[in-house]
Amino acid sequence: TARAHRLREAGASALRRHLCAEVGVSRPVLVERGGIGRTPHFTPVRLARPAAPGAILDLRMAGHDGTRLVAA
């Protein structure tokens, strides 16, 4: 149980570092349903405005919410 807890913490920490490193960077984003897209590294992105699923948009990452990037 303790080992699993440490692994979950390490994974969450790695995710936060990755998300923080992406803020301010422009990435192509493949739009999925529900206002969500994914970068080429499969990082989820919350879109600022609606877009058609399947579209690829070049978006700047304005921030993150702890689990996904937020596009500007």
Short mmCIF file of C-alpha atoms in Angstrom, two decimals:
data_model
loop_
_atom_site.label_atom_id
_atom_site.label_comp_id
_atom_site.label_asym_id
_atom_site.label_seq_id
_atom_site.Cartn_x
_atom_site.Cartn_y
_atom_site.Cartn_z
CA THR A 1 0.00 0.00 0.00
CA ALA A 2 2.77 2.44 0.87
CA ARG A 3 4.65 1.64 -2.33
CA ALA A 4 1.51 2.18 -4.42
CA HIS A 5 0.96 5.52 -2.68
CA ARG A 6 4.53 6.63 -3.46
CA LEU A 7 4.11 5.59 -7.10
CA ARG A 8 0.85 7.54 -7.41
CA GLU A 9 2.52 10.60 -5.91
CA ALA A 10 5.49 10.27 -8.27
CA GLY A 11 3.13 9.96 -11.25
CA ALA A 12 1.13 13.03 -10.18
CA SER A 13 4.35 15.00 -9.71
CA ALA A 14 5.62 14.00 -13.16
CA LEU A 15 2.29 15.03 -14.70
CA ARG A 16 2.43 18.46 -13.01
CA ARG A 17 6.00 19.00 -14.26
CA HIS A 18 4.97 18.05 -17.80
CA LEU A 19 1.92 20.33 -17.74
CA CYS A 20 3.91 23.26 -16.33
CA ALA A 21 6.58 22.81 -19.02
CA GLU A 22 3.91 23.03 -21.75
CA VAL A 23 2.41 26.35 -20.57
CA GLY A 24 3.21 29.12 -23.07
CA VAL A 25 4.10 26.66 -25.83
CA SER A 26 2.16 26.33 -29.09
CA ARG A 27 1.23 22.81 -30.12
CA PRO A 28 -0.93 21.23 -32.80
CA VAL A 29 -4.05 19.84 -31.12
CA LEU A 30 -6.32 17.16 -32.56
CA VAL A 31 -9.86 18.11 -31.55
CA GLU A 32 -12.02 15.40 -29.97
CA ARG A 33 -15.59 15.61 -28.68
CA GLY A 34 -16.69 17.67 -25.71
CA GLY A 35 -14.28 20.59 -26.13
CA ILE A 36 -11.23 18.42 -25.51
CA GLY A 37 -8.25 17.77 -27.77
CA ARG A 38 -4.86 16.08 -27.57
CA THR A 39 -1.33 17.17 -28.39
CA PRO A 40 1.05 14.92 -30.37
CA HIS A 41 2.24 13.62 -26.97
CA PHE A 42 -1.38 12.65 -26.08
CA THR A 43 -1.65 15.35 -23.42
CA PRO A 44 -5.32 16.33 -23.03
CA VAL A 45 -6.19 19.97 -23.77
CA ARG A 46 -9.35 21.86 -22.81
CA LEU A 47 -10.25 24.11 -25.75
CA ALA A 48 -11.13 27.78 -25.25
CA ARG A 49 -13.79 27.68 -27.99
CA PRO A 50 -15.73 24.98 -29.82
CA ALA A 51 -14.16 23.29 -32.83
CA ALA A 52 -15.17 20.44 -35.11
CA PRO A 53 -13.95 17.00 -34.02
CA GLY A 54 -11.09 15.86 -36.23
CA ALA A 55 -9.75 19.38 -36.81
CA ILE A 56 -6.10 20.04 -36.07
CA LEU A 57 -5.54 23.48 -34.54
CA ASP A 58 -2.29 25.20 -33.63
CA LEU A 59 -2.96 26.41 -30.08
CA ARG A 60 -0.95 28.14 -27.39
CA MET A 61 -1.23 26.57 -23.96
CA ALA A 62 -2.34 29.24 -21.47
CA GLY A 63 -2.23 27.11 -18.33
CA HIS A 64 -3.38 23.84 -16.81
CA ASP A 65 -5.90 22.60 -14.28
CA GLY A 66 -3.73 19.88 -12.77
CA THR A 67 -4.91 17.14 -15.12
CA ARG A 68 -4.97 18.76 -18.56
CA LEU A 69 -3.69 21.78 -20.43
CA VAL A 70 -5.91 24.79 -21.07
CA ALA A 71 -5.65 26.39 -24.52
CA ALA A 72 -5.67 30.16 -24.98
#
